[in-house]
Short mmCIF file of C-alpha atoms in Angstrom, two decimals:
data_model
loop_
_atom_site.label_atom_id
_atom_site.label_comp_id
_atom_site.label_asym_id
_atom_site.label_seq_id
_atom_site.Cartn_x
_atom_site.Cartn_y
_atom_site.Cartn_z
CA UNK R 261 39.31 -3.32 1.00
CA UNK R 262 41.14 -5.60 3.48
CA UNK R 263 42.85 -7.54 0.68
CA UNK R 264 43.67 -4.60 -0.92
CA UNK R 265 45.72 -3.09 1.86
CA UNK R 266 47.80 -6.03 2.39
CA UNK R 267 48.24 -6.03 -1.47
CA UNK R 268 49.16 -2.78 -1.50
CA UNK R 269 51.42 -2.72 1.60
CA UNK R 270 53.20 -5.93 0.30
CA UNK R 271 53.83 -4.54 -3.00
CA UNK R 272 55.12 -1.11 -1.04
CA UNK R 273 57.78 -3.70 0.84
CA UNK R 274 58.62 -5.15 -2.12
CA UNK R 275 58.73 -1.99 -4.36
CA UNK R 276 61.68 -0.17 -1.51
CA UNK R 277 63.79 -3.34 -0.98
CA UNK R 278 64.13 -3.66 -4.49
CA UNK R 279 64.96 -0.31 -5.06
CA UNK R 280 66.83 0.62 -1.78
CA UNK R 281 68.85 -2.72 -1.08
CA UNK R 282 71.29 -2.48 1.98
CA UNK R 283 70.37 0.77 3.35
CA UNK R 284 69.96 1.65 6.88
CA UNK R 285 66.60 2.31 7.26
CA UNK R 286 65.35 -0.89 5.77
CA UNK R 287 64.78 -2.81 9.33
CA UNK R 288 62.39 0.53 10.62
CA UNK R 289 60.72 -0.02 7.17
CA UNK R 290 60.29 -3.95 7.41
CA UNK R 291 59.22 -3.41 11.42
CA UNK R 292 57.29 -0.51 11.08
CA UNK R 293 54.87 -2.58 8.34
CA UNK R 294 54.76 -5.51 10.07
CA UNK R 295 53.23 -2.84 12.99
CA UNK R 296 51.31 -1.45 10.72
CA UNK R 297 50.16 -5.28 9.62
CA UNK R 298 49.53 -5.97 12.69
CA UNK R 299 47.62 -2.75 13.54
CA UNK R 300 45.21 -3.33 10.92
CA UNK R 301 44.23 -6.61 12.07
CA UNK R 302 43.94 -5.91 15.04
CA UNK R 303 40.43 -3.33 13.73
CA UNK R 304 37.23 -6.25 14.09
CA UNK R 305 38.88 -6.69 17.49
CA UNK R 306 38.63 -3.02 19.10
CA UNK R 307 34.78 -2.50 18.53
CA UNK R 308 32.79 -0.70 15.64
CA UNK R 309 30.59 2.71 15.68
CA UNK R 310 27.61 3.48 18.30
CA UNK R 311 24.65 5.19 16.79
CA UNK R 312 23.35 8.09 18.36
CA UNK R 313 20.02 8.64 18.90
CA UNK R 314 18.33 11.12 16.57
CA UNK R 315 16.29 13.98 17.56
CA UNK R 316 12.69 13.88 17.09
CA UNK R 317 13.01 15.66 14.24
CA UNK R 318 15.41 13.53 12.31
CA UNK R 319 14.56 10.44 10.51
CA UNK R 320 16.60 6.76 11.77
CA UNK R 321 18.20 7.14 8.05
CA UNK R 322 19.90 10.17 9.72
CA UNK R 323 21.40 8.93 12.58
CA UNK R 324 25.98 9.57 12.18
CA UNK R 325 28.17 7.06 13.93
CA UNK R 326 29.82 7.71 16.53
CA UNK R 327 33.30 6.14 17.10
CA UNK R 328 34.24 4.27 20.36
CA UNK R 329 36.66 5.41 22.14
CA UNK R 330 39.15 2.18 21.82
CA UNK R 331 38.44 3.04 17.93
CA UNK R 332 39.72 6.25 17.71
CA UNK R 333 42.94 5.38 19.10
CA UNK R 334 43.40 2.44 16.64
CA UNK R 335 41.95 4.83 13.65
CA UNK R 336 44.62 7.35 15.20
CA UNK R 337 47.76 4.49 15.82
CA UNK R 338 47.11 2.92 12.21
CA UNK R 339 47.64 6.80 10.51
CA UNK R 340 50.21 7.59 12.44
CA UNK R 341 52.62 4.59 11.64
CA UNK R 342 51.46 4.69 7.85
CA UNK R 343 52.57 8.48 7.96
CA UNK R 344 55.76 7.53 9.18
CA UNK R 345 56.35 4.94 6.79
CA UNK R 346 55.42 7.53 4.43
CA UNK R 347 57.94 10.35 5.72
CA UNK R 348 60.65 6.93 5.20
CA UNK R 349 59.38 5.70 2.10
CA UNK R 350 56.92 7.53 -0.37
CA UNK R 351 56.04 4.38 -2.05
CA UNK R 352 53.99 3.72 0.40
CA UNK R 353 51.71 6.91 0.09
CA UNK R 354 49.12 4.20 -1.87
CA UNK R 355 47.86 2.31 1.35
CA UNK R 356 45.98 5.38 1.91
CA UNK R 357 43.13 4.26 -0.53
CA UNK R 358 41.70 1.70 1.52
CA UNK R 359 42.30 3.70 4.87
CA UNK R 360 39.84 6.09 3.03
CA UNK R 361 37.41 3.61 3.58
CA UNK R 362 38.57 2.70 6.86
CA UNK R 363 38.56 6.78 8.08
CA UNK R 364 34.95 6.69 6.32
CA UNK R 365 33.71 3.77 8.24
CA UNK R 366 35.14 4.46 11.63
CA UNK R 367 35.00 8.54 11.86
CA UNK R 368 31.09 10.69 11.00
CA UNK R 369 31.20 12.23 8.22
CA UNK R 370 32.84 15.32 8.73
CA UNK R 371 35.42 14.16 10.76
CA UNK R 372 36.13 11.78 8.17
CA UNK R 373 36.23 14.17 4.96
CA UNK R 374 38.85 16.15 7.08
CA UNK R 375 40.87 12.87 7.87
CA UNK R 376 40.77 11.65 4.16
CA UNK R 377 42.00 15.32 3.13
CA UNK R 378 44.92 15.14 5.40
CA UNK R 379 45.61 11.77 3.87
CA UNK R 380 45.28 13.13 0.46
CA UNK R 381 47.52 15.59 0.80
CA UNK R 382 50.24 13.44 2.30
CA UNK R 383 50.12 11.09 -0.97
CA UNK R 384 50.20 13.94 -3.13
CA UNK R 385 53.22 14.99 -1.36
CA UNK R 386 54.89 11.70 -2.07
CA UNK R 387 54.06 10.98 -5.46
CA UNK R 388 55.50 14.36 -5.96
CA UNK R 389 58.93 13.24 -3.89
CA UNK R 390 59.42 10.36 -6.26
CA UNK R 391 59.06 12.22 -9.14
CA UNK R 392 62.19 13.71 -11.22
CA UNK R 393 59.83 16.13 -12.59
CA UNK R 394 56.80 18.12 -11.97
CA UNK R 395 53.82 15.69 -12.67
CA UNK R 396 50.10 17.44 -13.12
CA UNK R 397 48.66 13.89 -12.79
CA UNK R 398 50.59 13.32 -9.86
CA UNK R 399 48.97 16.42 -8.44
CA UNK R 400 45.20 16.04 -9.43
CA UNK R 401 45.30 12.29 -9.66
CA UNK R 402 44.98 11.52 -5.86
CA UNK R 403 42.47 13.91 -4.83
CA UNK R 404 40.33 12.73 -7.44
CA UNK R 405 41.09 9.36 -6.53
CA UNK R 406 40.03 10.49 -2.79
CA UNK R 407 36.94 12.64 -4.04
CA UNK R 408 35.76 9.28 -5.86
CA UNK R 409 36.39 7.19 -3.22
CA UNK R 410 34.51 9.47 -0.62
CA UNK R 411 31.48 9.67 -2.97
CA UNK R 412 31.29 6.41 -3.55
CA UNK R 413 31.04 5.07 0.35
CA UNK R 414 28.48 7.74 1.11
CA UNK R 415 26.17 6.95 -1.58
CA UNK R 416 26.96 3.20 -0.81
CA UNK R 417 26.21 4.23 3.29
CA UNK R 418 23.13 6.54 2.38
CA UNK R 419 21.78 3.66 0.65
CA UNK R 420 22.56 0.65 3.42
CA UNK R 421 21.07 3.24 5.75
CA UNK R 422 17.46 3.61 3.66
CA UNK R 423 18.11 -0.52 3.39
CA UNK R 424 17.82 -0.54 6.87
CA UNK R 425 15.16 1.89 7.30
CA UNK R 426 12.39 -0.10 5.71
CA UNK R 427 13.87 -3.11 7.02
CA UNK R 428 12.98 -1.55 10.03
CA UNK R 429 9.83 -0.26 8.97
CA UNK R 430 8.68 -3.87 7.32
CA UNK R 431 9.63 -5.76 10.78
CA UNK R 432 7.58 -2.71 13.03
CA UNK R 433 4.72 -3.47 9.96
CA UNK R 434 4.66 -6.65 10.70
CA UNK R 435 5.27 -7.04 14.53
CA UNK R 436 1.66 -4.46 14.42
CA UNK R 437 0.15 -6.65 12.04
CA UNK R 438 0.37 -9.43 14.18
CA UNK R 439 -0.43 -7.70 17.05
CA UNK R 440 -3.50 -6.43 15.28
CA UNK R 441 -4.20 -9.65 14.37
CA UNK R 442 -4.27 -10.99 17.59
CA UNK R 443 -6.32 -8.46 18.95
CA UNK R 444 -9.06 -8.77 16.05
CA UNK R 445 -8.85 -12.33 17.15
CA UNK R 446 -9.01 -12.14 20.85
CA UNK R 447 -11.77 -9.61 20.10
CA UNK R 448 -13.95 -12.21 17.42
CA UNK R 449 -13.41 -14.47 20.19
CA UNK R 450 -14.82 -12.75 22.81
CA UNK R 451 -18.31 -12.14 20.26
CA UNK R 452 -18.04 -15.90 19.83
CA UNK R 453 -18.61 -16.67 23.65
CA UNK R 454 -20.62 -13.66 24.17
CA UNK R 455 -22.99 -14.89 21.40
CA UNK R 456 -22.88 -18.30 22.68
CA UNK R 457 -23.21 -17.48 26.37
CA UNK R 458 -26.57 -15.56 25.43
CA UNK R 459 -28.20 -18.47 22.68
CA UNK R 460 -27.04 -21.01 25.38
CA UNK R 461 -26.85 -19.75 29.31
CA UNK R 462 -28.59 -16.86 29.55
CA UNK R 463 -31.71 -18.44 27.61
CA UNK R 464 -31.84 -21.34 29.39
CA UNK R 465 -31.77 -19.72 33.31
CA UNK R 466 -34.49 -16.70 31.56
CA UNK R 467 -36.42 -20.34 30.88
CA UNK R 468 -35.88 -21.63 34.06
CA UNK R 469 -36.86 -17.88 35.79
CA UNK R 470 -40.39 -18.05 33.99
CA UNK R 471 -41.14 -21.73 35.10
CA UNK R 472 -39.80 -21.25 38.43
CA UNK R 473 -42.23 -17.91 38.63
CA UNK R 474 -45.17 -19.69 37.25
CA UNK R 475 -44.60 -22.83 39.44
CA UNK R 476 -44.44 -20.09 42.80
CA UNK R 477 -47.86 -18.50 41.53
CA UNK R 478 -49.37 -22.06 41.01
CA UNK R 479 -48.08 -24.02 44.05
CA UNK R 480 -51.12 -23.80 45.96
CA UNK R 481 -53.59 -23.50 43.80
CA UNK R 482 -52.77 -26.20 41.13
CA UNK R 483 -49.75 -28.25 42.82
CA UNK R 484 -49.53 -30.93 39.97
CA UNK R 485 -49.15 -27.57 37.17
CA UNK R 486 -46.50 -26.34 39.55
CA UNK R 487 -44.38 -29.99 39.69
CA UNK R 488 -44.42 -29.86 35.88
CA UNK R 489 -43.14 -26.67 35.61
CA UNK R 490 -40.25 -27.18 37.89
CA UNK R 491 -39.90 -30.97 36.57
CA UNK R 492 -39.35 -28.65 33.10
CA UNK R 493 -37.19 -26.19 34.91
CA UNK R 494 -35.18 -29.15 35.89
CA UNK R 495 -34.32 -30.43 32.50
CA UNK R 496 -33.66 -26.83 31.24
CA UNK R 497 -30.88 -26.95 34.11
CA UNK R 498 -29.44 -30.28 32.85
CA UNK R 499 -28.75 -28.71 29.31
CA UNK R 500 -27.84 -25.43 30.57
CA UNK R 501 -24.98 -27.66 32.45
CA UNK R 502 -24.52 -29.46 29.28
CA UNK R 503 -23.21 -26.48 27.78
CA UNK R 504 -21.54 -24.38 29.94
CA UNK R 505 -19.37 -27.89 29.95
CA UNK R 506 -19.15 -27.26 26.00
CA UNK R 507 -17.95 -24.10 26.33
CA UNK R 508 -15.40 -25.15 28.69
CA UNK R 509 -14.35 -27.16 26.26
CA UNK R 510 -14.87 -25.67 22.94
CA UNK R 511 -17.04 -28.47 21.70
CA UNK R 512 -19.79 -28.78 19.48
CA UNK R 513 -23.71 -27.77 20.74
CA UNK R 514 -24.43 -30.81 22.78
CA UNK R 515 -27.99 -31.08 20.98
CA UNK R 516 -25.49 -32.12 17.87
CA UNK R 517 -23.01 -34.44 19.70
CA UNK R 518 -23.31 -38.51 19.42
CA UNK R 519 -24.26 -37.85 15.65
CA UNK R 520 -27.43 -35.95 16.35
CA UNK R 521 -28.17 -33.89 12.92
CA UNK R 522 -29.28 -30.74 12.69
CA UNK R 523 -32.85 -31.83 11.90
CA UNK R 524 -33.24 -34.26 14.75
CA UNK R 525 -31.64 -31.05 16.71
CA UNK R 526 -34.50 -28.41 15.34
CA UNK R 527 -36.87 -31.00 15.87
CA UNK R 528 -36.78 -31.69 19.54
CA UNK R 529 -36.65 -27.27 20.82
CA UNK R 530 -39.12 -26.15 22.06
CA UNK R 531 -40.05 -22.67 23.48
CA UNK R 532 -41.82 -23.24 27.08
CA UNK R 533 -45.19 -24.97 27.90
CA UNK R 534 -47.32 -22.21 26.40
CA UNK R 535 -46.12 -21.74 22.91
CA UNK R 536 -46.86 -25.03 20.80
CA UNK R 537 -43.60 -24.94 17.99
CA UNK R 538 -43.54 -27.32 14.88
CA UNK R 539 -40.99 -28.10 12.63
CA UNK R 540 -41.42 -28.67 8.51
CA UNK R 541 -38.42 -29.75 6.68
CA UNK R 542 -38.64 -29.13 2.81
CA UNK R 543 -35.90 -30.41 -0.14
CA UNK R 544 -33.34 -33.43 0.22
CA UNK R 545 -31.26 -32.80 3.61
CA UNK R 546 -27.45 -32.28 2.43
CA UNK R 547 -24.22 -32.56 4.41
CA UNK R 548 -23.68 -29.34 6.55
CA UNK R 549 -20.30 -27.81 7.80
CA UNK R 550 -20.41 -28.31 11.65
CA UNK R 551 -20.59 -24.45 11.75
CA UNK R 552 -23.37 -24.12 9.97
CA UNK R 553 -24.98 -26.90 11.59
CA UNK R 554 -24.34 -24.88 15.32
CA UNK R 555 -24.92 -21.13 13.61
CA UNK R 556 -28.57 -22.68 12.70
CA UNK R 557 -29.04 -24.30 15.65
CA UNK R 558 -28.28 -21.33 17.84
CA UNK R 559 -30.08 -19.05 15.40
CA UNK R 560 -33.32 -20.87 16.33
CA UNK R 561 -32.55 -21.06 19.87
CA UNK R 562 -32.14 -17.28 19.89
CA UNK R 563 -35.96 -16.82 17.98
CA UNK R 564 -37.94 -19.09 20.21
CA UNK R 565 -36.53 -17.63 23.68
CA UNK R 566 -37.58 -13.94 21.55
CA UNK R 567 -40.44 -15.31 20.52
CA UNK R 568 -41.47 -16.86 24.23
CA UNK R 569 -40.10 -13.49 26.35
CA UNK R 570 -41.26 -10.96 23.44
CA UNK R 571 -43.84 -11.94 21.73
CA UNK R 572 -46.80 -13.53 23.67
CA UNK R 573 -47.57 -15.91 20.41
CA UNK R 574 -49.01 -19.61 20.98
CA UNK R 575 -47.35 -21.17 18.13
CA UNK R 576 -44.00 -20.75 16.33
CA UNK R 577 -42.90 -22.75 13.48
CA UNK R 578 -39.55 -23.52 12.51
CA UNK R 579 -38.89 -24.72 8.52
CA UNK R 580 -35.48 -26.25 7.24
CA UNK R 581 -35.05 -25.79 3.42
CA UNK R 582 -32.69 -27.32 1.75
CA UNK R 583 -32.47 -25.42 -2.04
CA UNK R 584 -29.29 -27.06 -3.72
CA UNK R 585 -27.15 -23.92 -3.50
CA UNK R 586 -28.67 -22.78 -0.06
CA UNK R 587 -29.66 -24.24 3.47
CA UNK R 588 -32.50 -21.31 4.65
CA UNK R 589 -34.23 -21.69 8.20
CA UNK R 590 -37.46 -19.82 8.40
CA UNK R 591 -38.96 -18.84 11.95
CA UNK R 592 -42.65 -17.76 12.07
CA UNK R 593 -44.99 -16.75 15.21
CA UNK R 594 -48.17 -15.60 15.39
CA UNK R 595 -47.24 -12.99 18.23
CA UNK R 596 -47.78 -9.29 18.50
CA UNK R 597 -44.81 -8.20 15.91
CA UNK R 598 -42.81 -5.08 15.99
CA UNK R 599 -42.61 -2.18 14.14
CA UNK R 600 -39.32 -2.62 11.46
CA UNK R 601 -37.38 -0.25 9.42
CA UNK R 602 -36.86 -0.95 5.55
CA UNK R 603 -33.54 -2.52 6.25
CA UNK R 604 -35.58 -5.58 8.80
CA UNK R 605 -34.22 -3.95 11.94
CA UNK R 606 -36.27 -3.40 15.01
CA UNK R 607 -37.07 0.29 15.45
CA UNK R 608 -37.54 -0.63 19.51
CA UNK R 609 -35.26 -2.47 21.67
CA UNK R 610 -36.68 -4.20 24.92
CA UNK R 611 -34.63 -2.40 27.37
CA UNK R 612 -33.09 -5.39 29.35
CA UNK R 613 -31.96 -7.52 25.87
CA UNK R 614 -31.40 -6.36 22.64
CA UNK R 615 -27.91 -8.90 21.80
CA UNK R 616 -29.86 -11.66 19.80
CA UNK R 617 -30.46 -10.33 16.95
CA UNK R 618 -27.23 -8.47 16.44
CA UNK R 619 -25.53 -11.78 17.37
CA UNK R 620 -27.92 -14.33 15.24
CA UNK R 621 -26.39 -11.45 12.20
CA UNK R 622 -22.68 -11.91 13.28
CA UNK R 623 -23.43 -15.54 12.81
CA UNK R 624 -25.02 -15.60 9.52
CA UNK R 625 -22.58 -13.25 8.08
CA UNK R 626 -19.38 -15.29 9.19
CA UNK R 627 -20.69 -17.95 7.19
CA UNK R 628 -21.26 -15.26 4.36
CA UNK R 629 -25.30 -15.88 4.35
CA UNK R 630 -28.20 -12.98 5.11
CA UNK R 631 -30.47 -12.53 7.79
CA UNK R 632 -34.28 -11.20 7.31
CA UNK R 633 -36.51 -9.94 9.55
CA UNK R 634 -40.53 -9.47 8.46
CA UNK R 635 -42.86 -8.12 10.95
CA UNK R 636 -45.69 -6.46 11.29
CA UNK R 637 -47.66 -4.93 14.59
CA UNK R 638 -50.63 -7.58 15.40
CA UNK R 639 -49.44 -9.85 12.56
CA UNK R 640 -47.22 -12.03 13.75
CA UNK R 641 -42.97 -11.88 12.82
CA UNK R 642 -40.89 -14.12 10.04
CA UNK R 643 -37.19 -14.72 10.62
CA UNK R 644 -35.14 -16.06 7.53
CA UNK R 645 -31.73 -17.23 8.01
CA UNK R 646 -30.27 -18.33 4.63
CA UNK R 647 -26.70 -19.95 4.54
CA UNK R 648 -24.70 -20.86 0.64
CA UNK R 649 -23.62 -24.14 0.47
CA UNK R 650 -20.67 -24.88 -1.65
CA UNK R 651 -21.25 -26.60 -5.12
CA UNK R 652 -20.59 -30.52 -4.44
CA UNK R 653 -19.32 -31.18 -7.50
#
């Protein structure tokens, strides 16, 4: 549009000092486009359109410019020296085309339409000056010209405006996608370390409670029983140190640090000085992802402090088997079992815990494995932990 003002208004110059050499008026003609030049370079430089805000109602596809005030009086100084030039030479009623676009891009729409028609009508008035004779095209010619050039920029504007819409609406998507994103993993974080704080912390000063309880009750009566518990207590402490340092730091279980595997790791629990626990490990051991490695481990940390606060058993058993496709790690005591619904779940909750199992199942199912639960009043209770290993091959 800006090239083809200048093309026009050059060719207007041209077109009346070829035709009207030597007359009077030529230096008002000459100075009044060069003002008119000059004008309509001057437009980047005055400012553009505001939007104003739409009602609650309306849609941001909706929203009609508003002119600045600076803008107006350019829009206004640039029409009035191009009507003058008109009034002096009709030939250069054509630079009206691409002030169409300028009235359209400057002025809302209705104030436009009404500029564009006063424009219209001051071409048609022209043509019709420099014609000898009446003219119908000169007549309908320019207001179709107009009427096509006003439909054109609005369906052009309509559709940078629905552009810009769902540009909008993409970048608001996305800024509450990530936003979700972040919360979903602030939130997973916070299960993390609540999961790990209650296999880790919480079991280990619930250890050190009992043994400091049954060392009180056997202090005078048994002193050597009572050392041994606290001596016991006292090593519970040193782990429980161990990993509230590992948590600090986001490290590995320290029963798995300094190349400790998970065997060695299920090997060496234990679930208090009254509750005897062996370990069985069937199949070939295979390479484990470290989170598998530290979802077992916890997992069986999370039974045995169950099975030593819950269940009054003597013995628990923990069994590691490695299938080709599958790592599974069975838990078995012979305690006083629970009533269970068909799904495995508990139908009673111990009213002071009631996290372990719900976290030793967030666990398992971030690694995409299943978690069983068999139990029976009187008979005892079977935990099965089963975790797929991808294919090697």
């Amino acid at each position: 549009m800006h090239a083809a003002f200048f093309l026009l208004l050059g060719a207007s110059v041209a077109r009346f000092l070829l035709r009207h050499p030597g007359e009077p008026r030529t230096p008002w003609i000459i100075a009044l486009s060069i003002t008119l030049a000059l004008l309509y370079v001057l437009g980047p430089a005055v400012g553009g359109t505001t939007a104003t805000p739409p009602p609650a109602q309306q849609t941001p596809t909706q929203q009609t410019p508003t002119p600045t005030h600076r803008r107006r009086l350019w829009l206004g100084l640039v029409v009035a020296t191009w009507v003058v030039l008109v009034l002096l030479a009709p030939s250069f009623a054509w630079c009206a085309v691409p002030l169409f676009f300028t009235a359209l891009r400057t002025l809302p729409p209705r104030a436009a339409a009404a500029l564009v028609t006063v424009l219209t009508v001051f071409v048609v008035a022209a043509q019709l000056k420099l014609s000898t004779a009446f003219d119908p095209n000169l007549l309908l010619a320019p207001p179709a010209i107009a009427a096509l050039a006003t439909a054109v920029f609005i369906h052009m504007e309509r559709q940078a405006q629905a552009q810009r819409a769902l540009i909008d609406d993409l970048i608001r998507t996305r800024r509450e996608l990530a936003a979700t994103e972040r919360r979903e993993g602030t939130l997973a974080e916070r299960q993390r370390l609540s999961m790990e704080i209650h296999d880790t912390l919480a079991q280990h000063l619930s250890s050190q409670q009992m043994l400091l309880q049954a060392a009180d009750r056997t202090w005078d009566t048994d002193p050597a029983t009572a050392r041994a518990h606290v001596r016991t207590a006292t090593g519970i402490a040193a782990r429980g140190l161990a990993e509230a340092r590992r948590l600090v730091h986001d490290l590995a279980p320290p029963e798995l640090d300094n190349g400790t595997g998970l065997t060695d790791a299920l090997r060496a629990l234990d679930a208090g000085p009254d509750i005897e626990v062996r370990f069985h490990l069937e199949g070939t051991p295979a390479p484990l992802p470290d989170r598998a490695e530290s979802a077992l481990l916890r997992i069986a940390q999370g039974a045995l402090a169950n099975i030593r606060e819950h269940s009054g058993a003597r013995t628990a058993a923990l069994t590691l088997s490695f299938l080709g496709d599958q790592v599974v790690l069975d838990i078995a005591d012979d305690g006083t079992g629970f009533p269970t619904a068909p799904t495995g779940t508990p139908t009673t909750t111990p009213t002071d815990r009631g996290h372990g199992l719900p976290a030793m199942r967030a666990r398992v199912r971030q690694l995409g494995g299943t978690l069983t639960i068999e139990s029976t009043p009187g008979e005892g209770t079977v935990l099965s932990a089963s975790i797929p290993l991808e294919p090697t091959g």
